[in-house]
mmCIF file of C-alpha atoms in Angstrom:
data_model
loop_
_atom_site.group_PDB
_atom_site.id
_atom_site.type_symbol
_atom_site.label_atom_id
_atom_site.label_comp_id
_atom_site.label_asym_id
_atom_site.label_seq_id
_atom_site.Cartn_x
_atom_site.Cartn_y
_atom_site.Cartn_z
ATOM 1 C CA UNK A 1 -22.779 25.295 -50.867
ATOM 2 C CA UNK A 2 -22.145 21.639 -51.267
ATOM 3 C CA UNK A 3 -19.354 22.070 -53.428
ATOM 4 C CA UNK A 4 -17.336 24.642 -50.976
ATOM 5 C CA UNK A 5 -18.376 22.279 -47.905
ATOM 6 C CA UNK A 6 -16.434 19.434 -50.536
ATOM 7 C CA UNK A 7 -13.553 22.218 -51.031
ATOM 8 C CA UNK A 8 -13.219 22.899 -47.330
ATOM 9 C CA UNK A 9 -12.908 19.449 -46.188
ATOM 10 C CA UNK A 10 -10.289 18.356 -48.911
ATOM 11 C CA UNK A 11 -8.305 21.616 -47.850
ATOM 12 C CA UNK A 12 -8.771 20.259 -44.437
ATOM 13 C CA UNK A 13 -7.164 16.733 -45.151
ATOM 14 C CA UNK A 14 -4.373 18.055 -47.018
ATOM 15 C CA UNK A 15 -3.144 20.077 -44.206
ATOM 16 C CA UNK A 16 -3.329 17.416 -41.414
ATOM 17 C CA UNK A 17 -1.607 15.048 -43.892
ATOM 18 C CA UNK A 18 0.934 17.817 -44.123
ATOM 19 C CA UNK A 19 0.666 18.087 -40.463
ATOM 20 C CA UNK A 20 1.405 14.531 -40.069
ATOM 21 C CA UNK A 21 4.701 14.179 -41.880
ATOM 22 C CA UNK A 22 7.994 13.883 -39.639
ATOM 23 C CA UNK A 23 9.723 17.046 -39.930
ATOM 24 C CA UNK A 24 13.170 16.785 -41.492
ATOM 25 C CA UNK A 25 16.262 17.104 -39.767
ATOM 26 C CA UNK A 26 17.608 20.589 -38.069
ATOM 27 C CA UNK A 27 20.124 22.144 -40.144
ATOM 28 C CA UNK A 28 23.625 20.697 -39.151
ATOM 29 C CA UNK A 29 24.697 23.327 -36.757
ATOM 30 C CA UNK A 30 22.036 22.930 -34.492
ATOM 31 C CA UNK A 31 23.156 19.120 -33.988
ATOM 32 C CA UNK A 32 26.927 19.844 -33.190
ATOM 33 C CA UNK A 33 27.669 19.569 -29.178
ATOM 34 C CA UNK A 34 29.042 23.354 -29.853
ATOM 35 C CA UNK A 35 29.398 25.773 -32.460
ATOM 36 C CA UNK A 36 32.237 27.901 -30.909
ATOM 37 C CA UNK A 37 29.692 30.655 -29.910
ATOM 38 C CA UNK A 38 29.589 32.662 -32.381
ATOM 39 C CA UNK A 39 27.609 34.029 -35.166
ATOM 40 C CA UNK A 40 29.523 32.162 -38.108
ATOM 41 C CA UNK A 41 30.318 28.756 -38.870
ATOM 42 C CA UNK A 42 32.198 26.321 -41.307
ATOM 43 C CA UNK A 43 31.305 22.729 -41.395
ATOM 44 C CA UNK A 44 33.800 20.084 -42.967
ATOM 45 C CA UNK A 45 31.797 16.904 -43.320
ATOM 46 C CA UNK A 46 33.213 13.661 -44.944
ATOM 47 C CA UNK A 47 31.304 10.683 -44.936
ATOM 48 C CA UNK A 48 34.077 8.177 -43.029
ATOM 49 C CA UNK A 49 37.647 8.545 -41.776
ATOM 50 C CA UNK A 50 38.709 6.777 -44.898
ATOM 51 C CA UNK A 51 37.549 9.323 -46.859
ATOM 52 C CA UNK A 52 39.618 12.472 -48.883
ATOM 53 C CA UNK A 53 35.929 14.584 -50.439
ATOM 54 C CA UNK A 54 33.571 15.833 -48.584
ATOM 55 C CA UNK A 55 31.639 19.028 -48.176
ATOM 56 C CA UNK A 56 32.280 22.293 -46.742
ATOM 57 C CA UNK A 57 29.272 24.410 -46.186
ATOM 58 C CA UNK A 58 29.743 27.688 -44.244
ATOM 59 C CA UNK A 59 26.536 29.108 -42.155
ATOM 60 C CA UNK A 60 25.354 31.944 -40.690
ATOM 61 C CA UNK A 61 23.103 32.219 -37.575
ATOM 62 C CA UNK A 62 19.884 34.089 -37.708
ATOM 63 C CA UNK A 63 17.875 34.879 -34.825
ATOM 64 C CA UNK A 64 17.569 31.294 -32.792
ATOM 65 C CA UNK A 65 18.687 29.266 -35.830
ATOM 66 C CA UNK A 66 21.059 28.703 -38.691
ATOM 67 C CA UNK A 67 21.282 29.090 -42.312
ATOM 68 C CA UNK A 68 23.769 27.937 -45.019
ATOM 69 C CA UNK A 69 25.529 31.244 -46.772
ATOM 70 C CA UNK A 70 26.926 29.006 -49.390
ATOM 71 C CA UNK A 71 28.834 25.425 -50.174
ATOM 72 C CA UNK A 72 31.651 23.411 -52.095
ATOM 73 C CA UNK A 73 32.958 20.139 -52.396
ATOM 74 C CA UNK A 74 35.669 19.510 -49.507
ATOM 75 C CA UNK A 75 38.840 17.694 -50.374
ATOM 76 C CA UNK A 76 40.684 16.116 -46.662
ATOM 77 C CA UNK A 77 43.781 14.323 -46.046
ATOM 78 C CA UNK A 78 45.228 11.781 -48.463
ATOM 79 C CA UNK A 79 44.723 9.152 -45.524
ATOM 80 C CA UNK A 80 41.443 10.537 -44.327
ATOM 81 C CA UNK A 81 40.447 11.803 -41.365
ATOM 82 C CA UNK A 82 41.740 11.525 -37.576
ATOM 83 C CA UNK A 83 40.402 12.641 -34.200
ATOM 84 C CA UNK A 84 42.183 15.824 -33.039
ATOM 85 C CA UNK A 85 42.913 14.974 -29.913
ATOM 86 C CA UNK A 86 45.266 11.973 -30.927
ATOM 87 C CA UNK A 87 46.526 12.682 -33.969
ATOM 88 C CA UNK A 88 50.187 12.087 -35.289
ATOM 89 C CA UNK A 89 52.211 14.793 -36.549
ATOM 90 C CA UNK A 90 53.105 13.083 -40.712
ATOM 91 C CA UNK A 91 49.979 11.378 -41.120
ATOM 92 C CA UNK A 92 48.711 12.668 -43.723
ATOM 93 C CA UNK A 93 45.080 13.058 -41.928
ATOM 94 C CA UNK A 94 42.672 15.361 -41.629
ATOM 95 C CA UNK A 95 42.455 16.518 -37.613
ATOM 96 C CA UNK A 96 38.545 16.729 -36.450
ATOM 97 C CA UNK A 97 37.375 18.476 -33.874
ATOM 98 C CA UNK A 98 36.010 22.427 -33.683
ATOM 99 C CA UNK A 99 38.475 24.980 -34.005
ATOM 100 C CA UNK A 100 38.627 28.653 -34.475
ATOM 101 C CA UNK A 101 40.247 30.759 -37.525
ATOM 102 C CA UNK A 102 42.801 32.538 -35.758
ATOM 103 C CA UNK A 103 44.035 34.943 -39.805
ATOM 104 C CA UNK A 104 43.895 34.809 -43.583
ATOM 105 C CA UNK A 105 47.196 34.383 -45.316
ATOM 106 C CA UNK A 106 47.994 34.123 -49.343
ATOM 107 C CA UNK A 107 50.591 34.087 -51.854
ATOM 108 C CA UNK A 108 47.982 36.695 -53.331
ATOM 109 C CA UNK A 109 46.701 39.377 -52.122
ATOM 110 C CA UNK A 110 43.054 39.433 -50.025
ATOM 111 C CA UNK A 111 39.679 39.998 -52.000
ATOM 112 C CA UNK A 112 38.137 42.762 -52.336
ATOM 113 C CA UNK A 113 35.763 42.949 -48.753
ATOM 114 C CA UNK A 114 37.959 40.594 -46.476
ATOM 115 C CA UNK A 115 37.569 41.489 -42.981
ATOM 116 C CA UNK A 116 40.132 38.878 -41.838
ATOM 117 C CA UNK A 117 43.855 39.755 -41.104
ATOM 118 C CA UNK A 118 45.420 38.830 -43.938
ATOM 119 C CA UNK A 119 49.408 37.835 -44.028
ATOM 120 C CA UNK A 120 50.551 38.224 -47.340
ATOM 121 C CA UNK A 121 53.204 35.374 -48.066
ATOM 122 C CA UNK A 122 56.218 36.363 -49.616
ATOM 123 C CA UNK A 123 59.836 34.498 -50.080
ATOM 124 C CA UNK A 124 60.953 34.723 -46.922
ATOM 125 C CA UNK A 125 57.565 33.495 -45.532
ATOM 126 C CA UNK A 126 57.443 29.717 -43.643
ATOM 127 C CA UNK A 127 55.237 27.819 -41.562
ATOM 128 C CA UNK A 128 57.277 25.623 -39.141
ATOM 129 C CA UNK A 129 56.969 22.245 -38.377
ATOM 130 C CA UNK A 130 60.256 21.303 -36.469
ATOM 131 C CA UNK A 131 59.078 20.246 -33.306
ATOM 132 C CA UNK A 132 61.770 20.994 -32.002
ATOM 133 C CA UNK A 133 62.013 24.368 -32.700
ATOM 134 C CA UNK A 134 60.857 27.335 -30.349
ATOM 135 C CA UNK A 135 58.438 28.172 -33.342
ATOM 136 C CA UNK A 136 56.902 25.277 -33.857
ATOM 137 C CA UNK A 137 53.315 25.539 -35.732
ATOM 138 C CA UNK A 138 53.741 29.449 -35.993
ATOM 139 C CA UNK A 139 54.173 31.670 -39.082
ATOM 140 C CA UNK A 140 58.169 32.948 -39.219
ATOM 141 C CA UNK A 141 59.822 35.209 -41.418
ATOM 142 C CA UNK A 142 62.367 35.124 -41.788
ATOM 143 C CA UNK A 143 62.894 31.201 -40.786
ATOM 144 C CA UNK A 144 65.237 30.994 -37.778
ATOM 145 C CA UNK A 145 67.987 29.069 -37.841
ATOM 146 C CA UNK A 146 66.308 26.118 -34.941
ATOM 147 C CA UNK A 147 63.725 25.688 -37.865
ATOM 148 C CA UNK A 148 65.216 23.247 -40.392
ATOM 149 C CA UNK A 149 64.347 24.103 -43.999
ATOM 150 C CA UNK A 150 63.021 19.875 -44.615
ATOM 151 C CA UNK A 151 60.784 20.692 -41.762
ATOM 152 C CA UNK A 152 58.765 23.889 -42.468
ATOM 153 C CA UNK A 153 57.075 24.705 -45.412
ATOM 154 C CA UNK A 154 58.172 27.431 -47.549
ATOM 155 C CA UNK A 155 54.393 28.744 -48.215
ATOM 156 C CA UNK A 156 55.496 30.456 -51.953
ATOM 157 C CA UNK A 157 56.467 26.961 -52.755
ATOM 158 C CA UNK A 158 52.378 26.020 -52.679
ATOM 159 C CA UNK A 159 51.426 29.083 -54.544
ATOM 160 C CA UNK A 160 48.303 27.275 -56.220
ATOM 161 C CA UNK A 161 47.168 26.046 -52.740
ATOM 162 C CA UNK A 162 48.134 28.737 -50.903
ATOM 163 C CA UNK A 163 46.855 31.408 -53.077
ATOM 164 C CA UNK A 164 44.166 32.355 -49.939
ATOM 165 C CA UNK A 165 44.144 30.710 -46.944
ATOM 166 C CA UNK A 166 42.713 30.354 -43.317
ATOM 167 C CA UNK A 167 44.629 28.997 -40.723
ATOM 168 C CA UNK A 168 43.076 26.730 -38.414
ATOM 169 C CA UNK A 169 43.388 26.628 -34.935
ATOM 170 C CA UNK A 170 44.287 23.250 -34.930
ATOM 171 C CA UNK A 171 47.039 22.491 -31.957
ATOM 172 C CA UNK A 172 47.897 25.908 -32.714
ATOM 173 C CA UNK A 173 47.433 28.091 -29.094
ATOM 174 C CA UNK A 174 48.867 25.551 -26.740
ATOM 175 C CA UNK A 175 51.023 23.434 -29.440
ATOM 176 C CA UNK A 176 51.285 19.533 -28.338
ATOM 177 C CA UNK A 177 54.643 18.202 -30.191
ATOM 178 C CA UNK A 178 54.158 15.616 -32.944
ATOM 179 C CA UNK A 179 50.630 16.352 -32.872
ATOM 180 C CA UNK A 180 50.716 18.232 -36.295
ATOM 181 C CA UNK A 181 51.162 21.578 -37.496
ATOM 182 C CA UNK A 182 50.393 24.068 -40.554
ATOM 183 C CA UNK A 183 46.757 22.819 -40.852
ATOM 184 C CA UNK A 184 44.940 25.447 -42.787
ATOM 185 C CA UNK A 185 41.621 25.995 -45.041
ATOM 186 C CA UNK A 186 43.338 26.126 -48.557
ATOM 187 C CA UNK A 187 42.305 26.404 -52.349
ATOM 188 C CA UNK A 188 42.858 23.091 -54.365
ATOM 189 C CA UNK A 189 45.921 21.365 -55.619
ATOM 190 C CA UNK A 190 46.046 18.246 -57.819
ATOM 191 C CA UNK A 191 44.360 16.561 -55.398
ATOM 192 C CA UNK A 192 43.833 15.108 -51.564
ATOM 193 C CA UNK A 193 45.530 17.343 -48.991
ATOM 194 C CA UNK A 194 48.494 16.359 -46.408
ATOM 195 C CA UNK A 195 46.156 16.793 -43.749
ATOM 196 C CA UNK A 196 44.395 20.369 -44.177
ATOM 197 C CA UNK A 197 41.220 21.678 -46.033
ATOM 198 C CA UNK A 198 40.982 22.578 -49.114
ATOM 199 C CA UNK A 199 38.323 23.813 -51.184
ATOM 200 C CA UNK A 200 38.254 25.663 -54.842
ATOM 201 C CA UNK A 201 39.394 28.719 -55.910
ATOM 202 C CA UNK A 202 35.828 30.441 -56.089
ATOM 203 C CA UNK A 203 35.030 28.957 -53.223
ATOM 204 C CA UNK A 204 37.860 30.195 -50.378
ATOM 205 C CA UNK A 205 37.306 33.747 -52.402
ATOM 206 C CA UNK A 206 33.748 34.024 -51.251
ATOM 207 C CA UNK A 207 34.292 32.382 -48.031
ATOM 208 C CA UNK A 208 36.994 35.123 -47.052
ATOM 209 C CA UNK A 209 34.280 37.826 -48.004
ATOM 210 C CA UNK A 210 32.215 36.497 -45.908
ATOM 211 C CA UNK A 211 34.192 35.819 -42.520
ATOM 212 C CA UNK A 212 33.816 38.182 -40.432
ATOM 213 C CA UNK A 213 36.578 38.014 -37.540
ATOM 214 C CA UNK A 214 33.928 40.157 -34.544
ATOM 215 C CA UNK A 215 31.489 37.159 -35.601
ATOM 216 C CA UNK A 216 33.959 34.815 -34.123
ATOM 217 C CA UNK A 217 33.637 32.087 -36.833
ATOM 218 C CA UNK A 218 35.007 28.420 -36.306
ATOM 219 C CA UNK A 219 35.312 25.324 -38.439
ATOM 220 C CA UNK A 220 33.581 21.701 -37.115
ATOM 221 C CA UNK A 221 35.615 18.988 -38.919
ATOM 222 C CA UNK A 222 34.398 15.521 -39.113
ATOM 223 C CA UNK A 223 32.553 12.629 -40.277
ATOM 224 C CA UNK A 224 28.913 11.712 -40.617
ATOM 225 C CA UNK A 225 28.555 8.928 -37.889
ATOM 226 C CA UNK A 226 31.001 7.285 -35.927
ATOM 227 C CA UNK A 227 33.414 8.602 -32.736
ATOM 228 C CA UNK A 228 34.720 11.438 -34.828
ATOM 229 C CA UNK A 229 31.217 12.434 -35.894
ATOM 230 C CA UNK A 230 31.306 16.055 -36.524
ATOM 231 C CA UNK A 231 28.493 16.087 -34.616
ATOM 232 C CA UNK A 232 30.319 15.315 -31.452
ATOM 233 C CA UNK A 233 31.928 18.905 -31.865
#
């Protein structure tokens, strides 16, 4: 009797020591100011707005709270990172901010299981960037004629990068001029980006087979502390 009385009150300890210890920190999503409101999420995290690696981790939510579906290491801008709201157009940053997905894209076709739209890039596929064309920041093919050719990117010229894709909303519904354009969620070149995301191969493949477009997914984009703090987004 003594010796379960002992058993009880060790037992007893152990779980108000347990008790006792700060619980750790909510998963990321739950700390952002929003989410985008829906089901899905991406988070690009880098640890400064010098940096050009971070981590991507994408999330689903689950009843009242959220967990991670899967991660990668995150390569940003060749000059870091820059808040969305004030970035310049030739930067080479990475915009932050929270922005929605609006389609897929690829020199290659979709995976098996994408639920995305998916644009299939082909030759006479470009993204412009003149800003002071009528289609600046959009998709055109073929490219018009108020689109220069050194100011758009012909996407089968990136086939590595832009093998899969997922455009990001950035200044992409209301487009501000010189604020940047043709910022997407990419697979991996050589090495830091000109201002998008870009993750690995294996990586964007199971990330497009698991967006769901009626889940309404979005991408947070920013550092761990500071003013662009991705959780200020």
């Amino acid at each position: 009797m003594r010796r379960l009385l002992v058993t009880a009150s060790v037992l007893l300890a152990l779980a108000g020591s347990l008790a006792a210890r700060p619980a750790g920190p909510p998963p990321l999503p739950e700390r952002l100011a929003d989410t985008g409101g829906g089901t899905q999420l991406l988070t690009a995290e880098a640890p400064g707005t010098g940096s050009t690696t971070g981590t991507l981790t994408w999330w689903d939510r689950r009843g009242s709270g959220w967990v991670a579906a899967g991660s990668a290491p995150a390569r940003f801008g060749a000059n870091g990172l820059a808040d969305g709201d004030t970035r310049v157009q030739g930067t080479n940053t990475t915009p932050t901010g929270l922005y929605d997905l609006p389609y897929a894209f690829g020199t290659g076709s979709a995976p098996p299981g994408t639920r995305y739209p998916y644009r299939r890039a082909g030759e006479d596929a470009w993204w412009c960037q003149d800003n002071a064309s009528r289609s600046y920041n959009r998709w055109v093919e073929p490219r018009p004629a108020d689109c220069r050719p050194d100011e758009a990117e012909h996407l089968v010229s990136y086939a590595t990068q832009y093998a899969r894709a997922l455009v990001i909303g950035f200044n992409y519904h209301r487009p501000v001029r010189g604020r940047g354009a043709g910022i997407f969620l990419h697979v991996d070149g050589k090495g830091a980006t000109a201002g998008c995301v870009s993750v690995p191969a294996a990586a964007m493949e199971k990330i497009l087979r698991w967006a769901d477009p009626a889940r309404r997914p979005h991408i947070a984009v920013g550092t761990a502390s500071g003013p662009t703090a991705i959780t200020r987004y």
